Amino acid sequence: MCKSVTTYGPIRCLRVAAVQLPTRALALTPTLRTAFHHRPALPHHSSQVSHPRRAFTSTAKRHQITAFLESLHELAHQDEHQAPARNKARYGTERAGRFALLERHHDQEQPAEQRAKAPQPRPYDTGNNMSSSLEFITTPTADTPGTAIIVRSQSSNHYVFGTQAEGLQRAIVQQGTRLLKVKDFFLTGRTEWKNVGGMAGMMLTMADAASTSYAQSVATWEKAKERGRLLDSPAKPSFNIYGPPNLKHMIGTCRRFIFRKGVPILATEYTSTPQSNKTEGGHLPVYDDDFLQVWALPVTPVSKPMDPKQVAELEDEIREWELNGNTFEDHQQPPNETPEERCARYDRIRSVTVKHMFDSSWSFDTLVERHISEVEMPTALFVRNSDGQGFKPYTGPKPGDSTTLPDIKVWTRTPWPGAKIMSLPPTRPAPESICYIVRTHSARGSFDVARAKELGVRPGPDFGKLTKGLSVQNASGETITPEQVLGPDRPGQGFALLDVPSVDYLESVVQRDEFNTPDIMKGIEAFIWSLGPEVAAHPILKEFMNRFAHVKHIISSADVSPNRISYDSVANQTTRLAQVDPVRYRVPQYDLTSLPQKQLLEVDQMQQILDLPENAVVADRGLSATLMPKFDLKLETRQPSFRPEPIEKETAQEVLDLAKTAQKAVQDCQPDFEPWRALLDHPDTDITTLGTGSALPSKYRNVSATLVRVPGVGNYLFDAGENTMGQLQRVFPPEELTQILKDLRVIWISHLHADHHLGTASVIKAWYRIRHNSMPTALLPNAATILSNVDEFGLSVISHDGMLQWLREYSAIEDFGYSRILPLEIFPAVLGQSGSYLNINGKSISGDPRIVRQDYDTLFGFADIQAVRVAHCHGAMAVSVTFPPSSSESRVKPLKISYSGDCRPSRPFSTIGKDTTVLIHEATFDDELAGDARAKKHSTTSEALGVGARMNAKAVVLTHFSQRYQKIPVLQTVQDGESSPEEQTLAATEDAGAEADDVDPTTDSTAQNSDIRSTPSGSAMPQTPKLVHQASSLGENERVIKVTNKDMKVAIAFDYMCVKLRDIIELEKYNEALNELLVKEVAEEEGEGADVNANGKRMSEDDAEEKGKGKKQKKKGKANSKRNN
């Protein structure tokens, strides 16, 4: 890949292609350099013209190269004394070395053309490609909108190709797919949220898993070193992401909520510039390792002239950014810079940003001293202890307070690198859609044992040398070469993965030169088509398929693939929940017959049956193919589609009997429910818990999102974790969901953790399409005149500055509707001083930014909104929203909805939520893990109920459960004179001091990085409150929670639950049936042979695999020990 820019006007500076270095390049030492320049002449081969790195493919010729490479490595030992013995016969470094070379590519020390043309001899192939395959992880459905494929090799790394759409990570969990060996991700399509919405969550998960694995490997290596065993040190983990332009910019926008150390993630972008991956010899692969080669095919739609107005606007943004936004000291604008040089500089800035996010040397405990007047708040302040040893939190007057600051110096943490990057260089949406041609390398021919014996070769090590391309001598002293005993090489096999977003791209795809290049197309046995609307039926595509009728065509598109269920586990559970409580639960939405899939706003679309060619099949999850030694499509591996009828038949009779009892109890108790219901304003308010899990999506619970619908007023979304839009499409049919989105008025984002906001863009984009037909507006929001322009905006996103900055930055990549929303920054209330207020926080605004309270009803439908900071992470807030009263009765208080987000129990939150109608509160941890809850700044079940009791809440909805829990607690009302765990927990919390629970976020240990948990140097972990556990006759697995306020009704949330406010009182009748159901489900899973670790927690697939490896190694060690004895 060579450096290039597009040729359409000033916007070309935004299309820099990252240079892809050869992936097995040899870092030559001085001695090696000398040897290389005086190397013997190597034999010529015709393939040298098309691909220098694979110039020598026959056994004989590769044998000659191997001998030369061995001499190079002998010289390397003389210079370095470092190369491990296992690399003697290899050309190039191990995989970790390749990543180091890729890092150097960002410095652009060598001209791109030289890097692309450098000859790349390869190691002799030992046959690792003899077994390899591909498998579909996702195909387009309502909650897995993209196509993703994993390519596996028997003894090499694995690779993921396709989109990184929202829901991919959960699909991987559902299918039990292992990503243990995946280091390289090849993104297809354009850089837009539909294709990359799951990438941020995937990066976090992969980085965390790699860090944990690396730490364990280092510990094992150190122990072995202490015992005198000489092993190679573990390679530092790293990942590569390849894809379209703006990929680095997209990753960079996540810098405020993603920060990991020691796991480099390197991004490479491909552009549509013709010369970007060509040399004089033809097309070079952009990726080439021991297993496969990859050619990138960037395609663009029919070219359209740039709007001169947009060009001028971009130039203005660039000038403004250079003057006021460029905080990169090493990347300031030099004089007389050309547009191409500016492109390269902007690319380096984005690369540096990504490096800071994943490979920083920043330390949480590094403190710097400065005068208190120079400190920018909020941040944590420390002073030295009186003995001069260690630090303690500073508690005196702080910058921004009304009191006079003391003349002292304080210690503060240095902001982590991403926090210091105020903005990224300007960009615009990139048209390129990336496709790939993928092919394995050829594998050696079969070893002819009989022929080897006939030639006098001794069985044993000599056989191995011959298979590795080395000559040996037989008993008679004759030299036997590999070609004498090996059959012909087996050619590599592969596929083309073509992402065609719309009909406009189709002609560009089918006209690619690569399809007419025999050296590239040799061995390509399948075309995998990821197609946008109406592309599958287009005549151009059919003509192309007929042209390549000798290969398989696999089509992945919403036009041909039905909207089947993607997450079977939660669908099965919800189907059974609907048997227990059919009012609150219904079978998730799916459709196995309608094609194309029904889309929002197009529910009455014409159904059509496509006439696919005989060599075409429809992609489905689980569909797989063997690549080597021979391509073979395996239709039988497709996973069966979910159907509710078999699930319903399998439900245990005990569960159904308890359900009938509960349903009858609800009917009989209706008169008893009325007094409580009479106290509710807007009793038909509907609460839908879309995501009820914490941190990561699991098979049963997605991440946080709760929809509240107030009839006659509007709809409100509290948090929007990844794939919230997919969850909405599973709960509501298209007709109903269209209306729900039309009536959506506010999205509240509590804090900038990925599991609470990564679904926001998709929801806004769906609303934008329905309400505004995806047409932007040039009108700037003005608080003074906003009421006259309500229809121009309509949807408000209320959060803190970090969230709004992320939306603003991402809008440069894709028009997802940002111009139509009202981005509002909320300033939290300071109890006893001021209440919350809202300011418009957009790209640019007109006039006074503050929204006056009198306009709230018209703009939002509510009368007041109050937020307070809570102890969880930097910027975390809890909120209470009060609606205008609809009842004239004085005893009926106005509808108030309070939402905690993630936090410890908070007195200020209890204050602003006083007399709340319904509290939606996190209950991440069971009471037995109160210490974990305190350390990780979450709440236990009893603590959440305690907050509700303080508020005098009518109802509490518990959500955000740890993914480890499948049980629900048994709730029992406290009798007169009896104490409750929630009271004792709160008492213990208060006794621990205000610093323990109501932590001022300006002294929060996570203040500068929302994803770091640490304890300040010199400070002690707060003591865990002691809990009184209630004895129970209900069985040892049931958790009994005492509820103080008998008038406070409690709902335990599951995904897809829809409950009206007035019906929360009914839910307690179903608890026994629900617990019985969950017990049966856990038993079923355990019966399937699920691995369980020492803590009784179900193990992941990768954990189980590692456990198996450990057992094998242990067994092998014992065997070796016996042999040694």
Short mmCIF file of N, CA and C in Angstrom, two decimals, residues 93-216:
data_model
loop_
_atom_site.label_atom_id
_atom_site.label_comp_id
_atom_site.label_asym_id
_atom_site.label_seq_id
_atom_site.Cartn_x
_atom_site.Cartn_y
_atom_site.Cartn_z
N THR A 93 10.55 -12.11 11.51
CA THR A 93 10.34 -12.24 12.94
C THR A 93 9.06 -12.97 13.23
N GLU A 94 8.89 -13.27 14.52
CA GLU A 94 7.60 -13.79 14.94
C GLU A 94 6.56 -12.70 14.85
N ARG A 95 5.32 -13.05 15.11
CA ARG A 95 4.21 -12.12 14.90
C ARG A 95 4.39 -10.80 15.65
N ALA A 96 4.92 -10.87 16.87
CA ALA A 96 5.10 -9.63 17.62
C ALA A 96 6.02 -8.67 16.89
N GLY A 97 7.02 -9.22 16.19
CA GLY A 97 7.91 -8.36 15.44
C GLY A 97 7.20 -7.63 14.32
N ARG A 98 6.23 -8.27 13.72
CA ARG A 98 5.50 -7.61 12.65
C ARG A 98 4.77 -6.39 13.16
N PHE A 99 4.23 -6.47 14.35
CA PHE A 99 3.53 -5.32 14.89
C PHE A 99 4.51 -4.17 15.14
N ALA A 100 5.73 -4.51 15.54
CA ALA A 100 6.71 -3.44 15.73
C ALA A 100 6.99 -2.73 14.42
N LEU A 101 7.06 -3.50 13.34
CA LEU A 101 7.27 -2.88 12.04
C LEU A 101 6.10 -2.01 11.66
N LEU A 102 4.91 -2.46 11.96
CA LEU A 102 3.74 -1.65 11.64
C LEU A 102 3.75 -0.35 12.41
N GLU A 103 4.25 -0.38 13.65
CA GLU A 103 4.35 0.86 14.40
C GLU A 103 5.31 1.82 13.71
N ARG A 104 6.40 1.30 13.18
CA ARG A 104 7.34 2.17 12.50
C ARG A 104 6.74 2.76 11.24
N HIS A 105 5.79 2.05 10.65
CA HIS A 105 5.16 2.56 9.44
C HIS A 105 4.47 3.88 9.71
N HIS A 106 3.99 4.07 10.90
CA HIS A 106 3.32 5.33 11.21
C HIS A 106 4.30 6.50 11.19
N ASP A 107 5.56 6.22 11.43
CA ASP A 107 6.55 7.29 11.37
C ASP A 107 6.93 7.64 9.94
N GLN A 108 6.57 6.76 9.00
CA GLN A 108 6.81 6.99 7.58
C GLN A 108 8.29 7.32 7.34
N GLU A 109 9.16 6.47 7.89
CA GLU A 109 10.59 6.70 7.73
C GLU A 109 11.09 6.30 6.35
N GLN A 110 10.35 5.46 5.65
CA GLN A 110 10.79 4.94 4.38
C GLN A 110 9.74 5.25 3.34
N PRO A 111 10.10 5.62 2.13
CA PRO A 111 9.11 5.89 1.10
C PRO A 111 8.20 4.69 0.89
N ALA A 112 6.93 4.97 0.69
CA ALA A 112 5.94 3.90 0.57
C ALA A 112 6.26 2.98 -0.58
N GLU A 113 6.74 3.55 -1.71
CA GLU A 113 6.99 2.72 -2.87
C GLU A 113 8.07 1.68 -2.58
N GLN A 114 9.11 2.08 -1.81
CA GLN A 114 10.17 1.15 -1.48
C GLN A 114 9.64 0.03 -0.59
N ARG A 115 8.77 0.41 0.35
CA ARG A 115 8.24 -0.61 1.25
C ARG A 115 7.39 -1.61 0.48
N ALA A 116 6.58 -1.11 -0.46
CA ALA A 116 5.68 -2.00 -1.18
C ALA A 116 6.43 -2.93 -2.12
N LYS A 117 7.59 -2.46 -2.66
CA LYS A 117 8.28 -3.25 -3.66
C LYS A 117 9.39 -4.12 -3.08
N ALA A 118 9.66 -4.00 -1.79
CA ALA A 118 10.74 -4.77 -1.19
C ALA A 118 10.49 -6.26 -1.37
N PRO A 119 11.47 -7.03 -1.86
CA PRO A 119 11.26 -8.47 -2.04
C PRO A 119 11.03 -9.14 -0.70
N GLN A 120 10.17 -10.17 -0.72
CA GLN A 120 9.77 -10.81 0.52
C GLN A 120 9.86 -12.32 0.40
N PRO A 121 11.06 -12.89 0.43
CA PRO A 121 11.14 -14.35 0.49
C PRO A 121 10.39 -14.87 1.70
N ARG A 122 9.86 -16.08 1.60
CA ARG A 122 9.02 -16.62 2.66
C ARG A 122 9.63 -17.89 3.22
N PRO A 123 9.28 -18.25 4.42
CA PRO A 123 9.73 -19.53 4.96
C PRO A 123 9.08 -20.66 4.19
N TYR A 124 9.74 -21.79 4.23
CA TYR A 124 9.15 -22.95 3.59
C TYR A 124 7.87 -23.30 4.32
N ASP A 125 6.81 -23.54 3.58
CA ASP A 125 5.51 -23.84 4.19
C ASP A 125 5.51 -25.27 4.69
N THR A 126 5.28 -25.44 5.96
CA THR A 126 5.32 -26.77 6.57
C THR A 126 3.98 -27.47 6.56
N GLY A 127 3.04 -26.94 5.82
CA GLY A 127 1.77 -27.65 5.73
C GLY A 127 0.72 -27.18 6.67
N ASN A 128 0.93 -26.02 7.33
CA ASN A 128 -0.06 -25.52 8.28
C ASN A 128 -1.39 -25.19 7.63
N ASN A 129 -1.39 -24.98 6.32
CA ASN A 129 -2.62 -24.62 5.62
C ASN A 129 -3.45 -25.83 5.22
N MET A 130 -3.03 -27.02 5.64
CA MET A 130 -3.74 -28.21 5.22
C MET A 130 -5.15 -28.28 5.79
N SER A 131 -5.43 -27.51 6.81
CA SER A 131 -6.78 -27.49 7.37
C SER A 131 -7.13 -26.07 7.74
N SER A 132 -8.08 -25.50 7.03
CA SER A 132 -8.54 -24.14 7.33
C SER A 132 -9.97 -24.01 6.86
N SER A 133 -10.68 -23.03 7.45
CA SER A 133 -12.11 -22.92 7.16
C SER A 133 -12.59 -21.51 7.42
N LEU A 134 -13.82 -21.25 7.00
CA LEU A 134 -14.50 -20.01 7.34
C LEU A 134 -15.88 -20.34 7.87
N GLU A 135 -16.43 -19.41 8.67
CA GLU A 135 -17.76 -19.60 9.24
C GLU A 135 -18.45 -18.25 9.39
N PHE A 136 -19.73 -18.20 9.09
CA PHE A 136 -20.52 -16.98 9.27
C PHE A 136 -20.92 -16.85 10.73
N ILE A 137 -20.57 -15.69 11.31
CA ILE A 137 -20.99 -15.40 12.68
C ILE A 137 -22.35 -14.70 12.67
N THR A 138 -22.50 -13.71 11.80
CA THR A 138 -23.78 -12.98 11.70
C THR A 138 -24.13 -12.76 10.24
N THR A 139 -25.42 -12.68 10.00
CA THR A 139 -25.98 -12.19 8.74
C THR A 139 -27.05 -11.18 9.11
N PRO A 140 -27.52 -10.35 8.17
CA PRO A 140 -28.41 -9.25 8.54
C PRO A 140 -29.73 -9.69 9.17
N THR A 141 -29.97 -9.20 10.39
CA THR A 141 -31.25 -9.35 11.08
C THR A 141 -31.53 -8.04 11.81
N ALA A 142 -32.62 -7.99 12.55
CA ALA A 142 -32.98 -6.77 13.25
C ALA A 142 -31.93 -6.35 14.26
N ASP A 143 -31.27 -7.31 14.91
CA ASP A 143 -30.30 -6.95 15.94
C ASP A 143 -28.88 -7.38 15.62
N THR A 144 -28.63 -7.90 14.43
CA THR A 144 -27.27 -8.09 13.92
C THR A 144 -27.26 -7.57 12.48
N PRO A 145 -27.15 -6.27 12.30
CA PRO A 145 -27.35 -5.69 10.97
C PRO A 145 -26.25 -5.98 9.96
N GLY A 146 -25.15 -6.55 10.39
CA GLY A 146 -24.03 -6.74 9.47
C GLY A 146 -23.73 -8.19 9.19
N THR A 147 -22.74 -8.38 8.34
CA THR A 147 -22.23 -9.70 7.98
C THR A 147 -20.82 -9.84 8.52
N ALA A 148 -20.58 -10.87 9.32
CA ALA A 148 -19.25 -11.09 9.89
C ALA A 148 -18.87 -12.55 9.72
N ILE A 149 -17.61 -12.77 9.40
CA ILE A 149 -17.08 -14.11 9.10
C ILE A 149 -15.79 -14.30 9.88
N ILE A 150 -15.59 -15.48 10.41
CA ILE A 150 -14.31 -15.81 11.03
C ILE A 150 -13.60 -16.84 10.16
N VAL A 151 -12.33 -16.60 9.90
CA VAL A 151 -11.49 -17.52 9.13
C VAL A 151 -10.52 -18.17 10.10
N ARG A 152 -10.49 -19.49 10.09
CA ARG A 152 -9.65 -20.23 11.04
C ARG A 152 -8.61 -21.05 10.28
N SER A 153 -7.44 -21.15 10.90
CA SER A 153 -6.43 -22.08 10.41
C SER A 153 -6.08 -23.02 11.55
N GLN A 154 -5.57 -24.16 11.19
CA GLN A 154 -5.35 -25.20 12.20
C GLN A 154 -4.29 -24.80 13.21
N SER A 155 -3.24 -24.17 12.78
CA SER A 155 -2.14 -23.89 13.71
C SER A 155 -1.66 -22.45 13.61
N SER A 156 -2.43 -21.59 12.98
CA SER A 156 -2.03 -20.20 12.86
C SER A 156 -3.07 -19.34 13.55
N ASN A 157 -3.04 -18.06 13.27
CA ASN A 157 -4.01 -17.16 13.85
C ASN A 157 -5.35 -17.24 13.13
N HIS A 158 -6.37 -16.72 13.79
CA HIS A 158 -7.68 -16.61 13.17
C HIS A 158 -7.91 -15.15 12.79
N TYR A 159 -8.90 -14.93 11.93
CA TYR A 159 -9.14 -13.59 11.38
C TYR A 159 -10.64 -13.35 11.31
N VAL A 160 -11.04 -12.12 11.53
CA VAL A 160 -12.45 -11.76 11.39
C VAL A 160 -12.59 -10.79 10.22
N PHE A 161 -13.48 -11.14 9.30
CA PHE A 161 -13.77 -10.31 8.14
C PHE A 161 -15.22 -9.86 8.19
N GLY A 162 -15.48 -8.67 7.67
CA GLY A 162 -16.84 -8.18 7.59
C GLY A 162 -17.05 -6.94 8.44
N THR A 163 -18.29 -6.70 8.78
CA THR A 163 -18.61 -5.51 9.57
C THR A 163 -18.47 -5.79 11.06
N GLN A 164 -18.22 -4.71 11.81
CA GLN A 164 -18.19 -4.78 13.27
C GLN A 164 -19.45 -4.06 13.76
N ALA A 165 -20.59 -4.60 13.41
CA ALA A 165 -21.86 -3.94 13.73
C ALA A 165 -22.23 -4.15 15.19
N GLU A 166 -23.14 -3.33 15.67
CA GLU A 166 -23.68 -3.54 17.01
C GLU A 166 -24.26 -4.95 17.09
N GLY A 167 -24.06 -5.58 18.22
CA GLY A 167 -24.60 -6.92 18.42
C GLY A 167 -23.65 -8.04 18.07
N LEU A 168 -22.53 -7.73 17.41
CA LEU A 168 -21.60 -8.79 17.02
C LEU A 168 -21.02 -9.50 18.23
N GLN A 169 -20.62 -8.74 19.23
CA GLN A 169 -20.01 -9.35 20.41
C GLN A 169 -20.98 -10.29 21.10
N ARG A 170 -22.24 -9.89 21.17
CA ARG A 170 -23.23 -10.75 21.81
C ARG A 170 -23.50 -12.00 20.96
N ALA A 171 -23.46 -11.84 19.64
CA ALA A 171 -23.65 -13.00 18.76
C ALA A 171 -22.51 -14.00 18.95
N ILE A 172 -21.31 -13.49 19.15
CA ILE A 172 -20.16 -14.37 19.38
C ILE A 172 -20.37 -15.16 20.68
N VAL A 173 -20.86 -14.47 21.71
CA VAL A 173 -21.14 -15.15 22.98
C VAL A 173 -22.23 -16.20 22.77
N GLN A 174 -23.29 -15.84 22.05
CA GLN A 174 -24.40 -16.75 21.83
C GLN A 174 -23.96 -18.03 21.12
N GLN A 175 -23.11 -17.88 20.12
CA GLN A 175 -22.71 -19.03 19.33
C GLN A 175 -21.50 -19.76 19.90
N GLY A 176 -20.92 -19.22 20.95
CA GLY A 176 -19.76 -19.88 21.55
C GLY A 176 -18.52 -19.81 20.67
N THR A 177 -18.45 -18.80 19.81
CA THR A 177 -17.30 -18.65 18.92
C THR A 177 -16.09 -18.18 19.71
N ARG A 178 -14.95 -18.80 19.46
CA ARG A 178 -13.72 -18.42 20.16
C ARG A 178 -12.96 -17.38 19.34
N LEU A 179 -12.54 -16.33 20.01
CA LEU A 179 -11.69 -15.32 19.37
C LEU A 179 -10.29 -15.32 19.96
N LEU A 180 -9.93 -16.42 20.60
CA LEU A 180 -8.65 -16.47 21.31
C LEU A 180 -7.47 -16.22 20.39
N LYS A 181 -7.56 -16.64 19.14
CA LYS A 181 -6.44 -16.51 18.22
C LYS A 181 -6.60 -15.35 17.25
N VAL A 182 -7.64 -14.55 17.41
CA VAL A 182 -7.87 -13.45 16.48
C VAL A 182 -7.02 -12.25 16.85
N LYS A 183 -6.24 -11.80 15.91
CA LYS A 183 -5.43 -10.59 16.08
C LYS A 183 -5.72 -9.56 15.00
N ASP A 184 -6.34 -9.98 13.92
CA ASP A 184 -6.55 -9.10 12.78
C ASP A 184 -8.03 -9.05 12.41
N PHE A 185 -8.53 -7.82 12.27
CA PHE A 185 -9.91 -7.58 11.90
C PHE A 185 -9.93 -6.80 10.59
N PHE A 186 -10.62 -7.33 9.59
CA PHE A 186 -10.71 -6.70 8.28
C PHE A 186 -12.15 -6.21 8.09
N LEU A 187 -12.32 -4.90 8.16
CA LEU A 187 -13.65 -4.31 8.07
C LEU A 187 -14.05 -4.11 6.61
N THR A 188 -15.29 -4.42 6.32
CA THR A 188 -15.83 -4.18 4.99
C THR A 188 -16.81 -3.01 5.03
N GLY A 189 -17.17 -2.52 3.84
CA GLY A 189 -18.15 -1.45 3.75
C GLY A 189 -17.56 -0.09 4.05
N ARG A 190 -18.44 0.87 4.32
CA ARG A 190 -18.04 2.24 4.62
C ARG A 190 -17.89 2.43 6.13
N THR A 191 -17.23 3.51 6.50
CA THR A 191 -17.16 3.86 7.92
C THR A 191 -18.45 4.58 8.29
N GLU A 192 -19.39 3.83 8.76
CA GLU A 192 -20.65 4.35 9.26
C GLU A 192 -21.11 3.44 10.39
N TRP A 193 -21.96 3.98 11.27
CA TRP A 193 -22.26 3.27 12.51
C TRP A 193 -22.87 1.90 12.27
N LYS A 194 -23.59 1.75 11.18
CA LYS A 194 -24.18 0.46 10.87
C LYS A 194 -23.12 -0.62 10.73
N ASN A 195 -21.92 -0.22 10.33
CA ASN A 195 -20.83 -1.17 10.11
C ASN A 195 -19.82 -1.22 11.24
N VAL A 196 -19.68 -0.15 12.01
CA VAL A 196 -18.62 -0.09 13.03
C VAL A 196 -19.17 0.11 14.43
N GLY A 197 -20.49 0.07 14.62
CA GLY A 197 -21.08 0.37 15.93
C GLY A 197 -20.68 -0.59 17.03
N GLY A 198 -20.24 -1.80 16.67
CA GLY A 198 -19.82 -2.76 17.69
C GLY A 198 -18.33 -2.78 17.93
N MET A 199 -17.59 -1.94 17.18
CA MET A 199 -16.13 -2.00 17.27
C MET A 199 -15.60 -1.54 18.61
N ALA A 200 -16.15 -0.46 19.15
CA ALA A 200 -15.63 0.07 20.42
C ALA A 200 -15.76 -0.96 21.53
N GLY A 201 -16.93 -1.57 21.64
CA GLY A 201 -17.12 -2.61 22.65
C GLY A 201 -16.22 -3.80 22.42
N MET A 202 -16.05 -4.18 21.16
CA MET A 202 -15.18 -5.31 20.84
C MET A 202 -13.73 -5.00 21.20
N MET A 203 -13.28 -3.79 20.91
CA MET A 203 -11.90 -3.41 21.24
C MET A 203 -11.65 -3.49 22.75
N LEU A 204 -12.62 -2.99 23.52
CA LEU A 204 -12.47 -3.04 24.97
C LEU A 204 -12.38 -4.49 25.46
N THR A 205 -13.26 -5.33 24.95
CA THR A 205 -13.27 -6.72 25.40
C THR A 205 -12.00 -7.44 24.99
N MET A 206 -11.58 -7.27 23.74
CA MET A 206 -10.38 -7.95 23.27
C MET A 206 -9.14 -7.45 24.00
N ALA A 207 -9.06 -6.15 24.24
CA ALA A 207 -7.90 -5.61 24.94
C ALA A 207 -7.83 -6.14 26.37
N ASP A 208 -8.98 -6.18 27.04
CA ASP A 208 -9.00 -6.69 28.42
C ASP A 208 -8.62 -8.17 28.46
N ALA A 209 -9.18 -8.95 27.53
CA ALA A 209 -8.87 -10.38 27.50
C ALA A 209 -7.39 -10.61 27.20
N ALA A 210 -6.85 -9.84 26.26
CA ALA A 210 -5.44 -9.99 25.90
C ALA A 210 -4.53 -9.60 27.06
N SER A 211 -4.90 -8.54 27.77
CA SER A 211 -4.08 -8.11 28.92
C SER A 211 -4.06 -9.18 30.00
N THR A 212 -5.22 -9.76 30.27
CA THR A 212 -5.30 -10.80 31.29
C THR A 212 -4.48 -12.01 30.88
N SER A 213 -4.63 -12.43 29.63
CA SER A 213 -3.87 -13.59 29.14
C SER A 213 -2.38 -13.32 29.17
N TYR A 214 -1.99 -12.11 28.78
CA TYR A 214 -0.57 -11.76 28.76
C TYR A 214 0.01 -11.78 30.17
N ALA A 215 -0.75 -11.22 31.13
CA ALA A 215 -0.28 -11.21 32.52
C ALA A 215 -0.08 -12.63 33.05
N GLN A 216 -1.01 -13.52 32.70
CA GLN A 216 -0.88 -14.91 33.13
C GLN A 216 0.33 -15.57 32.47
#
